[in-house]
Amino acid sequence: MGHTTAELAAATPAGRDRYIDLLRVASLGTVVLGHWLMAAVSADGQMGNLLAVVPGLQVLTWGLQIMPVFFFVGGFSHALSYRSLVRRQPGTPVYAVFLRARLQRLLRPTLVFVLVWAVLALGIQLAGGGSGLTGAALRVITQPLWFIGIYLAMVAFTPPLLKLHERYGWGAFGGLVAAAGAVDLLRFAAGAPYVEFLNFAFVWLAVHQLGFLRADGRITRPAALAAAGLAGAVLLVTLGPYPLSMVGMPGEKVSNMAPPTFALLCHGLWLTGAVELLRRPAAALLARPRVWRTVVAANGIAMTAFLWHLTAMLAVYAAQLALGLALPEPATAAWWAQVPVRLVLAALGTAALVALFRRFEAPAGSRPAPGSGPLSALGIGLCLFGVLGLSMTGLGGLLEGRTAVLVAVPVSAPLAVGMVLGGWLLVERCGPGGKVRLRG
């Protein structure tokens, strides 16, 4: 039986770090707001990026590109969760238990989102649609899924990286930072092919490792961390081959995001230090019951809202075009005047979609079957590559077999959807006797 938000908030353990919960919600909320603002649809239904229309606004990504904070929070939470399992079940394998516990609330709503949109995309293309805003929607709707793929990798690598952290502390973090720097040297100085894709691991796992350090109370000088990261990012962008924007831009030769660069790692360091500096004042605010209840409620729907927020914004633009309402050219005064209305309507649309799909975010709650660790690892691997592939291919061209290159391997949308579905089934293969459980 479910509990109300007030009951969950009242039952919060005294030792819980409420600031981590706030950071999780705030980081996803900032990403949602950033996506809503960057979506720039013209009167002919073509979709662009506001940051490309007004390049001067790209500096705002140094605040709006806040995904490093989410991964930092993930590292903190994963460390506590894995250690708790080890303490409760000493001497027994807990890898499969850990994987399923951490991934249930992530994979189930993601799978529902993917399947719903895949059916919509197929129907649109069978009906001969897929141009204008509809075509743009099919291309971009899966792009935010990249972060879920990276998060899956973080969960999978938590046990070994936590062991390295416990042995070497800051040295383990430093090793990942050095590896990320070496990758960029090989990429830009030596022109080594494909080496840049290694930084999908090194950059984001370094930020994740900071969460381990935070869990052990070892980030004692956040101001120095923020200053070093900010100085490094400024120097690299000013003197190196790195662009100003900390998010991907259409047509750019070098992206700080895909694959991640050392400049983005420095950006993550300064953000981590900055949010740690706000920890004490935030703790006082979170001690207020009403504020804490709001954070608890938001955490319960955050992933569902993230998955469906672009759908809501695209629906607002589609309705505006269908009704024949004026849609000014992006970045004009008239366009900016419509922004507050579009944001309110997108928020209302997201709320409606959350009400429809939030039940899939609730964990199913069964224990893994004995010996299911290898199957869980295989499942998370399939989900990882499927989600990353889908974020690159989009859902356009399903019938034409359109592909995108993931590292050096061509991947099509149907193959990516199949990998996500197969991986999820393996992760869910955790009921008694190893039966696959399909409860919604």
Short mmCIF file of C-alpha atoms in Angstrom, two decimals:
data_model
loop_
_atom_site.label_atom_id
_atom_site.label_comp_id
_atom_site.label_asym_id
_atom_site.label_seq_id
_atom_site.Cartn_x
_atom_site.Cartn_y
_atom_site.Cartn_z
CA MET A 1 0.00 0.00 0.00
CA GLY A 2 1.39 3.42 -0.96
CA HIS A 3 2.15 6.18 1.47
CA THR A 4 1.21 9.83 1.14
CA THR A 5 3.85 12.50 0.66
CA ALA A 6 3.17 13.80 4.18
CA GLU A 7 3.69 10.32 5.64
CA LEU A 8 6.93 9.81 3.73
CA ALA A 9 8.22 13.22 4.77
CA ALA A 10 7.31 12.61 8.41
CA ALA A 11 9.07 9.23 8.35
CA THR A 12 12.37 10.71 7.12
CA PRO A 13 15.26 9.39 9.26
CA ALA A 14 17.00 12.04 11.30
CA GLY A 15 20.35 11.30 9.68
CA ARG A 16 19.17 11.57 6.07
CA ASP A 17 21.01 14.12 3.96
CA ARG A 18 18.07 16.10 2.67
CA TYR A 19 20.29 18.35 0.57
CA ILE A 20 21.10 15.44 -1.73
CA ASP A 21 17.39 14.98 -2.44
CA LEU A 22 17.06 18.68 -3.19
CA LEU A 23 20.04 18.59 -5.57
CA ARG A 24 18.57 15.61 -7.43
CA VAL A 25 15.28 17.43 -8.03
CA ALA A 26 16.88 20.80 -8.72
CA SER A 27 19.32 19.40 -11.29
CA LEU A 28 16.59 17.62 -13.27
CA GLY A 29 14.35 20.68 -12.98
CA THR A 30 17.10 22.93 -14.33
CA VAL A 31 17.63 20.61 -17.30
CA VAL A 32 13.90 20.63 -18.05
CA LEU A 33 13.80 24.45 -17.94
CA GLY A 34 16.87 24.66 -20.15
CA HIS A 35 15.35 22.34 -22.76
CA TRP A 36 12.12 24.31 -22.78
CA LEU A 37 13.99 27.56 -23.31
CA MET A 38 16.32 26.20 -26.00
CA ALA A 39 13.54 24.73 -28.15
CA ALA A 40 13.05 27.35 -30.87
CA VAL A 41 10.33 26.53 -33.42
CA SER A 42 9.79 28.84 -36.38
CA ALA A 43 6.53 29.65 -38.17
CA ASP A 44 7.16 26.96 -40.83
CA GLY A 45 7.44 24.27 -38.14
CA GLN A 46 11.22 23.94 -38.29
CA MET A 47 12.88 23.35 -34.93
CA GLY A 48 16.18 24.93 -33.98
CA ASN A 49 18.24 25.76 -30.93
CA LEU A 50 17.95 29.20 -29.34
CA LEU A 51 21.65 29.08 -28.44
CA ALA A 52 22.51 28.75 -32.14
CA VAL A 53 20.22 31.66 -33.02
CA VAL A 54 21.75 33.85 -30.29
CA PRO A 55 25.33 32.56 -29.72
CA GLY A 56 25.90 35.08 -26.93
CA LEU A 57 23.47 33.11 -24.76
CA GLN A 58 25.76 30.08 -24.80
CA VAL A 59 27.48 31.36 -21.67
CA LEU A 60 24.24 30.51 -19.82
CA THR A 61 25.07 26.83 -20.28
CA TRP A 62 27.74 27.27 -17.60
CA GLY A 63 24.83 27.37 -15.18
CA LEU A 64 22.09 25.47 -17.02
CA GLN A 65 24.25 22.45 -17.93
CA ILE A 66 23.84 20.97 -14.50
CA MET A 67 23.91 17.25 -15.28
CA PRO A 68 27.27 16.91 -13.50
CA VAL A 69 25.43 17.67 -10.27
CA PHE A 70 22.98 14.84 -10.91
CA PHE A 71 25.85 12.39 -11.47
CA PHE A 72 27.64 13.70 -8.37
CA VAL A 73 24.48 13.07 -6.36
CA GLY A 74 24.28 9.62 -7.94
CA GLY A 75 27.75 8.76 -6.68
CA PHE A 76 26.83 9.77 -3.14
CA SER A 77 23.61 7.74 -3.19
CA HIS A 78 25.19 4.69 -4.81
CA ALA A 79 27.96 4.58 -2.21
CA LEU A 80 25.48 4.66 0.67
CA SER A 81 23.16 2.11 -0.94
CA TYR A 82 25.87 -0.41 -1.80
CA ARG A 83 27.52 -0.19 1.61
CA SER A 84 24.17 -0.63 3.31
CA LEU A 85 23.53 -3.82 1.34
CA VAL A 86 26.97 -5.19 2.19
CA ARG A 87 26.41 -4.49 5.91
CA ARG A 88 23.00 -6.17 5.89
CA GLN A 89 24.16 -9.22 3.91
CA PRO A 90 27.79 -9.82 4.87
CA GLY A 91 29.59 -12.50 2.89
CA THR A 92 26.89 -12.83 0.21
CA PRO A 93 26.90 -11.47 -3.38
CA VAL A 94 24.83 -8.29 -3.49
CA TYR A 95 25.59 -7.06 -7.01
CA ALA A 96 22.27 -8.16 -8.52
CA VAL A 97 20.36 -6.81 -5.52
CA PHE A 98 22.13 -3.47 -5.85
CA LEU A 99 21.53 -3.23 -9.60
CA ARG A 100 17.84 -3.95 -9.41
CA ALA A 101 17.25 -1.71 -6.41
CA ARG A 102 18.94 1.23 -8.13
CA LEU A 103 17.50 0.69 -11.61
CA GLN A 104 13.86 -0.21 -11.12
CA ARG A 105 12.63 3.36 -10.84
CA LEU A 106 14.81 4.34 -13.79
CA LEU A 107 14.25 1.55 -16.32
CA ARG A 108 10.52 0.96 -15.99
CA PRO A 109 9.38 4.54 -16.78
CA THR A 110 12.06 4.78 -19.47
CA LEU A 111 10.84 1.61 -21.17
CA VAL A 112 7.24 2.87 -21.13
CA PHE A 113 8.35 6.18 -22.65
CA VAL A 114 10.34 4.41 -25.39
CA LEU A 115 7.53 2.00 -26.28
CA VAL A 116 4.84 4.70 -26.36
CA TRP A 117 6.92 6.94 -28.61
CA ALA A 118 8.01 4.02 -30.81
CA VAL A 119 4.37 3.14 -31.47
CA LEU A 120 3.56 6.80 -32.19
CA ALA A 121 6.53 7.11 -34.53
CA LEU A 122 5.59 3.96 -36.42
CA GLY A 123 1.99 5.12 -36.80
CA ILE A 124 3.09 8.56 -38.04
CA GLN A 125 5.44 7.07 -40.63
CA LEU A 126 2.93 4.45 -41.83
CA ALA A 127 0.46 7.32 -42.36
CA GLY A 128 3.03 9.15 -44.50
CA GLY A 129 3.82 11.82 -41.90
CA GLY A 130 7.13 12.82 -40.42
CA SER A 131 7.84 16.25 -41.90
CA GLY A 132 7.97 19.69 -40.29
CA LEU A 133 7.58 19.83 -36.54
CA THR A 134 6.53 16.17 -36.40
CA GLY A 135 9.76 15.10 -38.05
CA ALA A 136 11.77 17.30 -35.71
CA ALA A 137 9.97 15.77 -32.74
CA LEU A 138 10.85 12.25 -33.89
CA ARG A 139 14.50 13.29 -34.18
CA VAL A 140 14.91 15.03 -30.83
CA ILE A 141 12.46 13.34 -28.49
CA THR A 142 14.95 10.63 -27.49
CA GLN A 143 18.04 12.84 -27.26
CA PRO A 144 17.76 13.44 -23.48
CA LEU A 145 17.97 9.66 -22.94
CA TRP A 146 21.78 9.86 -23.22
CA PHE A 147 21.98 10.73 -19.54
CA ILE A 148 20.08 7.57 -18.60
CA GLY A 149 22.59 5.48 -20.52
CA ILE A 150 25.49 7.11 -18.68
CA TYR A 151 23.71 6.66 -15.36
CA LEU A 152 23.27 2.95 -16.07
CA ALA A 153 27.04 2.67 -16.53
CA MET A 154 27.63 4.47 -13.24
CA VAL A 155 25.41 2.01 -11.39
CA ALA A 156 27.12 -0.96 -13.02
CA PHE A 157 30.63 0.28 -12.15
CA THR A 158 29.84 1.41 -8.60
CA PRO A 159 31.13 -1.71 -6.77
CA PRO A 160 34.63 -1.80 -8.34
CA LEU A 161 35.06 1.98 -8.35
CA LEU A 162 33.94 2.16 -4.73
CA LYS A 163 36.65 -0.34 -3.85
CA LEU A 164 39.21 1.83 -5.61
CA HIS A 165 37.91 4.85 -3.75
CA GLU A 166 38.15 3.10 -0.39
CA ARG A 167 41.75 2.16 -1.13
CA TYR A 168 43.05 5.30 -2.83
CA GLY A 169 40.58 8.08 -1.97
CA TRP A 170 41.38 11.22 -3.94
CA GLY A 171 43.94 9.18 -5.88
CA ALA A 172 41.18 7.15 -7.56
CA PHE A 173 39.46 10.38 -8.60
CA GLY A 174 42.80 11.79 -9.78
CA GLY A 175 43.39 8.71 -11.92
CA LEU A 176 40.09 9.24 -13.75
CA VAL A 177 40.88 12.94 -14.23
CA ALA A 178 44.31 12.09 -15.64
CA ALA A 179 42.76 9.52 -17.98
CA ALA A 180 40.25 12.11 -19.25
CA GLY A 181 43.08 14.57 -19.88
CA ALA A 182 45.13 11.94 -21.71
CA VAL A 183 42.18 11.12 -23.95
CA ASP A 184 41.85 14.76 -25.01
CA LEU A 185 45.59 14.98 -25.69
CA LEU A 186 45.41 11.92 -27.91
CA ARG A 187 42.31 13.29 -29.60
CA PHE A 188 43.42 16.85 -30.32
CA ALA A 189 47.23 16.60 -30.39
CA ALA A 190 47.70 13.18 -31.97
CA GLY A 191 44.44 12.83 -33.90
CA ALA A 192 43.89 9.29 -32.61
CA PRO A 193 40.62 7.91 -34.04
CA TYR A 194 37.72 6.96 -31.76
CA VAL A 195 39.74 7.59 -28.58
CA GLU A 196 37.43 10.49 -27.66
CA PHE A 197 34.60 8.07 -26.88
CA LEU A 198 36.53 6.83 -23.83
CA ASN A 199 35.64 10.11 -22.14
CA PHE A 200 32.01 9.08 -21.95
CA ALA A 201 33.39 6.90 -19.16
CA PHE A 202 36.33 8.85 -17.73
CA VAL A 203 34.68 12.29 -17.52
CA TRP A 204 31.35 11.20 -16.06
CA LEU A 205 32.82 8.54 -13.78
CA ALA A 206 35.21 11.16 -12.36
CA VAL A 207 32.23 13.34 -11.42
CA HIS A 208 30.50 10.24 -10.01
CA GLN A 209 33.64 9.53 -7.95
CA LEU A 210 33.28 12.95 -6.33
CA GLY A 211 30.02 11.64 -4.90
CA PHE A 212 31.96 8.86 -3.15
CA LEU A 213 34.29 11.47 -1.65
CA ARG A 214 31.30 13.49 -0.50
CA ALA A 215 29.78 10.39 1.12
CA ASP A 216 32.93 10.04 3.23
CA GLY A 217 33.05 13.73 4.12
CA ARG A 218 36.27 14.27 2.19
CA ILE A 219 35.26 17.36 0.20
CA THR A 220 36.44 19.77 2.86
CA ARG A 221 37.42 22.71 0.62
CA PRO A 222 34.56 23.22 -1.83
CA ALA A 223 35.61 26.79 -2.62
CA ALA A 224 39.01 25.58 -3.82
CA LEU A 225 37.35 22.85 -5.91
CA ALA A 226 34.99 25.38 -7.50
CA ALA A 227 37.77 27.87 -8.20
CA ALA A 228 40.07 25.26 -9.73
CA GLY A 229 37.29 23.88 -11.94
CA LEU A 230 36.14 27.31 -13.10
CA ALA A 231 39.69 28.48 -13.82
CA GLY A 232 40.41 25.29 -15.76
CA ALA A 233 37.23 25.57 -17.83
CA VAL A 234 37.89 29.24 -18.65
CA LEU A 235 41.49 28.55 -19.70
CA LEU A 236 40.57 25.56 -21.84
CA VAL A 237 37.76 27.39 -23.62
CA THR A 238 39.87 30.51 -24.09
CA LEU A 239 43.11 28.86 -25.23
CA GLY A 240 42.14 25.42 -26.46
CA PRO A 241 39.94 23.87 -29.13
CA TYR A 242 36.92 23.77 -26.81
CA PRO A 243 33.67 25.65 -27.59
CA LEU A 244 31.99 28.03 -25.17
CA SER A 245 28.78 26.04 -24.93
CA MET A 246 28.66 23.23 -22.37
CA VAL A 247 25.85 21.57 -24.32
CA GLY A 248 25.97 20.23 -27.88
CA MET A 249 25.31 22.71 -30.68
CA PRO A 250 24.10 21.85 -34.19
CA GLY A 251 26.86 21.78 -36.79
CA GLU A 252 29.78 22.36 -34.43
CA LYS A 253 33.08 20.60 -35.18
CA VAL A 254 33.86 20.01 -31.51
CA SER A 255 31.27 19.43 -28.80
CA ASN A 256 31.96 19.57 -25.09
CA MET A 257 29.15 17.06 -24.59
CA ALA A 258 29.25 14.31 -27.20
CA PRO A 259 31.73 12.97 -26.41
CA PRO A 260 32.55 14.81 -23.17
CA THR A 261 35.75 16.85 -23.03
CA PHE A 262 38.18 17.78 -20.29
CA ALA A 263 36.60 21.24 -20.34
CA LEU A 264 33.26 19.69 -19.38
CA LEU A 265 34.99 17.84 -16.55
CA CYS A 266 36.33 21.16 -15.25
CA HIS A 267 32.81 22.55 -15.54
CA GLY A 268 31.60 19.62 -13.41
CA LEU A 269 34.25 20.36 -10.77
CA TRP A 270 33.22 23.98 -10.40
CA LEU A 271 29.54 23.08 -10.19
CA THR A 272 30.26 20.45 -7.52
CA GLY A 273 32.21 22.93 -5.43
CA ALA A 274 29.53 25.58 -5.91
CA VAL A 275 26.63 23.40 -4.74
CA GLU A 276 28.69 22.24 -1.74
CA LEU A 277 29.13 25.87 -0.71
CA LEU A 278 25.32 26.16 -0.52
CA ARG A 279 24.94 23.07 1.64
CA ARG A 280 24.56 24.73 5.06
CA PRO A 281 22.02 27.42 4.11
CA ALA A 282 20.02 24.82 2.19
CA ALA A 283 19.96 22.50 5.21
CA ALA A 284 18.25 25.19 7.28
CA LEU A 285 15.64 25.66 4.57
CA LEU A 286 15.01 21.92 4.24
CA ALA A 287 14.34 21.62 7.95
CA ARG A 288 11.01 23.36 7.33
CA PRO A 289 8.26 20.71 7.00
CA ARG A 290 6.50 22.33 4.05
CA VAL A 291 9.71 22.69 2.05
CA TRP A 292 10.74 19.11 2.77
CA ARG A 293 7.32 17.75 1.77
CA THR A 294 7.67 19.57 -1.57
CA VAL A 295 11.08 18.00 -2.17
CA VAL A 296 9.77 14.52 -1.26
CA ALA A 297 6.82 14.92 -3.62
CA ALA A 298 9.05 16.14 -6.45
CA ASN A 299 11.48 13.23 -6.00
CA GLY A 300 8.63 10.79 -6.45
CA ILE A 301 7.84 12.04 -9.97
CA ALA A 302 11.16 13.54 -11.12
CA MET A 303 12.11 10.83 -13.61
CA THR A 304 8.67 10.71 -15.18
CA ALA A 305 8.64 14.49 -15.55
CA PHE A 306 12.09 14.44 -17.13
CA LEU A 307 11.11 11.78 -19.66
CA TRP A 308 7.95 13.57 -20.82
CA HIS A 309 8.86 17.27 -20.56
CA LEU A 310 9.89 17.63 -24.21
CA THR A 311 6.70 15.91 -25.31
CA ALA A 312 4.74 18.56 -23.45
CA MET A 313 6.68 21.48 -24.94
CA LEU A 314 6.42 20.09 -28.48
CA ALA A 315 2.66 19.67 -27.95
CA VAL A 316 2.43 23.37 -27.03
CA TYR A 317 4.19 24.38 -30.25
CA ALA A 318 2.10 21.92 -32.29
CA ALA A 319 -1.13 23.33 -30.85
CA GLN A 320 0.02 26.87 -31.62
CA LEU A 321 0.70 25.94 -35.24
CA ALA A 322 -2.52 23.91 -35.61
CA LEU A 323 -4.65 26.75 -34.29
CA GLY A 324 -3.03 29.24 -36.63
CA LEU A 325 -1.73 31.38 -33.77
CA ALA A 326 1.15 33.71 -34.49
CA LEU A 327 4.56 32.07 -33.98
CA PRO A 328 7.23 34.78 -34.26
CA GLU A 329 10.77 34.05 -35.39
CA PRO A 330 12.91 32.76 -32.48
CA ALA A 331 14.72 35.32 -30.33
CA THR A 332 12.65 38.29 -31.53
CA ALA A 333 10.91 40.50 -28.98
CA ALA A 334 7.55 38.96 -29.85
CA TRP A 335 8.99 35.47 -29.41
CA TRP A 336 10.37 36.31 -25.96
CA ALA A 337 7.01 37.79 -24.98
CA GLN A 338 5.40 34.39 -25.59
CA VAL A 339 7.98 32.47 -23.54
CA PRO A 340 6.22 32.78 -20.13
CA VAL A 341 2.93 31.49 -21.60
CA ARG A 342 4.66 28.58 -23.32
CA LEU A 343 6.49 27.66 -20.11
CA VAL A 344 3.25 27.62 -18.11
CA LEU A 345 1.49 25.51 -20.74
CA ALA A 346 4.45 23.11 -20.96
CA ALA A 347 4.42 22.74 -17.18
CA LEU A 348 0.69 21.98 -17.22
CA GLY A 349 1.18 19.46 -20.04
CA THR A 350 4.02 17.79 -18.17
CA ALA A 351 1.85 17.58 -15.05
CA ALA A 352 -0.87 15.84 -17.06
CA LEU A 353 1.62 13.34 -18.51
CA VAL A 354 3.08 12.72 -15.05
CA ALA A 355 -0.40 11.97 -13.72
CA LEU A 356 -0.83 9.45 -16.55
CA PHE A 357 2.55 7.70 -16.30
CA ARG A 358 3.82 8.22 -12.75
CA ARG A 359 2.71 4.76 -11.57
CA PHE A 360 5.52 3.22 -13.63
CA GLU A 361 8.07 5.05 -11.49
CA ALA A 362 7.03 3.12 -8.38
CA PRO A 363 9.36 0.16 -7.62
CA ALA A 364 7.90 -3.35 -8.03
CA GLY A 365 9.81 -4.69 -5.03
CA SER A 366 11.00 -8.28 -5.37
CA ARG A 367 14.32 -9.88 -4.53
CA PRO A 368 16.76 -11.11 -7.20
CA ALA A 369 16.94 -14.83 -7.88
CA PRO A 370 20.12 -16.65 -6.84
CA GLY A 371 22.88 -16.45 -9.42
CA SER A 372 21.24 -13.58 -11.29
CA GLY A 373 24.29 -11.29 -11.07
CA PRO A 374 25.67 -12.13 -14.56
CA LEU A 375 22.21 -11.79 -16.11
CA SER A 376 21.75 -8.43 -14.42
CA ALA A 377 25.13 -7.26 -15.72
CA LEU A 378 24.22 -8.38 -19.24
CA GLY A 379 20.85 -6.67 -18.94
CA ILE A 380 22.33 -3.37 -17.84
CA GLY A 381 24.84 -3.56 -20.69
CA LEU A 382 22.08 -4.04 -23.25
CA CYS A 383 20.07 -1.19 -21.76
CA LEU A 384 23.14 1.05 -21.74
CA PHE A 385 23.92 0.59 -25.43
CA GLY A 386 20.25 0.57 -26.41
CA VAL A 387 19.48 3.84 -24.66
CA LEU A 388 22.63 5.56 -25.95
CA GLY A 389 21.89 4.30 -29.45
CA LEU A 390 18.32 5.53 -29.30
CA SER A 391 19.45 8.96 -28.09
CA MET A 392 21.55 9.20 -31.26
CA THR A 393 19.20 7.69 -33.85
CA GLY A 394 15.94 9.27 -32.78
CA LEU A 395 12.70 7.65 -33.93
CA GLY A 396 12.54 9.04 -37.44
CA GLY A 397 13.28 6.67 -40.30
CA LEU A 398 12.04 3.56 -38.51
CA LEU A 399 10.79 2.08 -41.79
CA GLU A 400 13.91 3.08 -43.75
CA GLY A 401 16.35 1.48 -41.29
CA ARG A 402 18.18 4.75 -40.61
CA THR A 403 21.27 4.26 -38.45
CA ALA A 404 23.68 6.26 -36.30
CA VAL A 405 27.22 5.33 -35.33
CA LEU A 406 27.64 4.46 -31.64
CA VAL A 407 31.41 4.49 -31.08
CA ALA A 408 32.27 2.56 -34.26
CA VAL A 409 29.13 0.43 -34.59
CA PRO A 410 26.07 1.41 -36.70
CA VAL A 411 22.86 1.19 -34.67
CA SER A 412 19.27 1.52 -35.90
CA ALA A 413 16.30 2.66 -33.81
CA PRO A 414 14.53 -0.75 -33.93
CA LEU A 415 17.74 -2.47 -32.78
CA ALA A 416 18.17 0.09 -29.99
CA VAL A 417 14.56 -0.39 -28.81
CA GLY A 418 15.08 -4.16 -28.88
CA MET A 419 18.23 -3.86 -26.75
CA VAL A 420 16.44 -1.69 -24.19
CA LEU A 421 13.52 -4.12 -23.98
CA GLY A 422 15.77 -7.19 -23.76
CA GLY A 423 18.01 -5.59 -21.16
CA TRP A 424 15.06 -4.54 -19.04
CA LEU A 425 13.66 -8.07 -19.11
CA LEU A 426 16.99 -9.44 -17.89
CA VAL A 427 17.20 -6.88 -15.08
CA GLU A 428 13.62 -7.73 -14.13
CA ARG A 429 14.49 -11.44 -14.11
CA CYS A 430 14.57 -11.26 -10.37
CA GLY A 431 11.50 -13.08 -9.10
CA PRO A 432 11.58 -16.38 -7.25
CA GLY A 433 12.97 -19.15 -9.43
CA GLY A 434 14.31 -16.68 -11.96
CA LYS A 435 10.94 -15.98 -13.61
CA VAL A 436 10.61 -12.82 -15.60
CA ARG A 437 8.20 -10.48 -13.85
CA LEU A 438 6.14 -8.13 -16.03
CA ARG A 439 3.94 -6.42 -13.48
CA GLY A 440 3.28 -2.80 -14.36
#
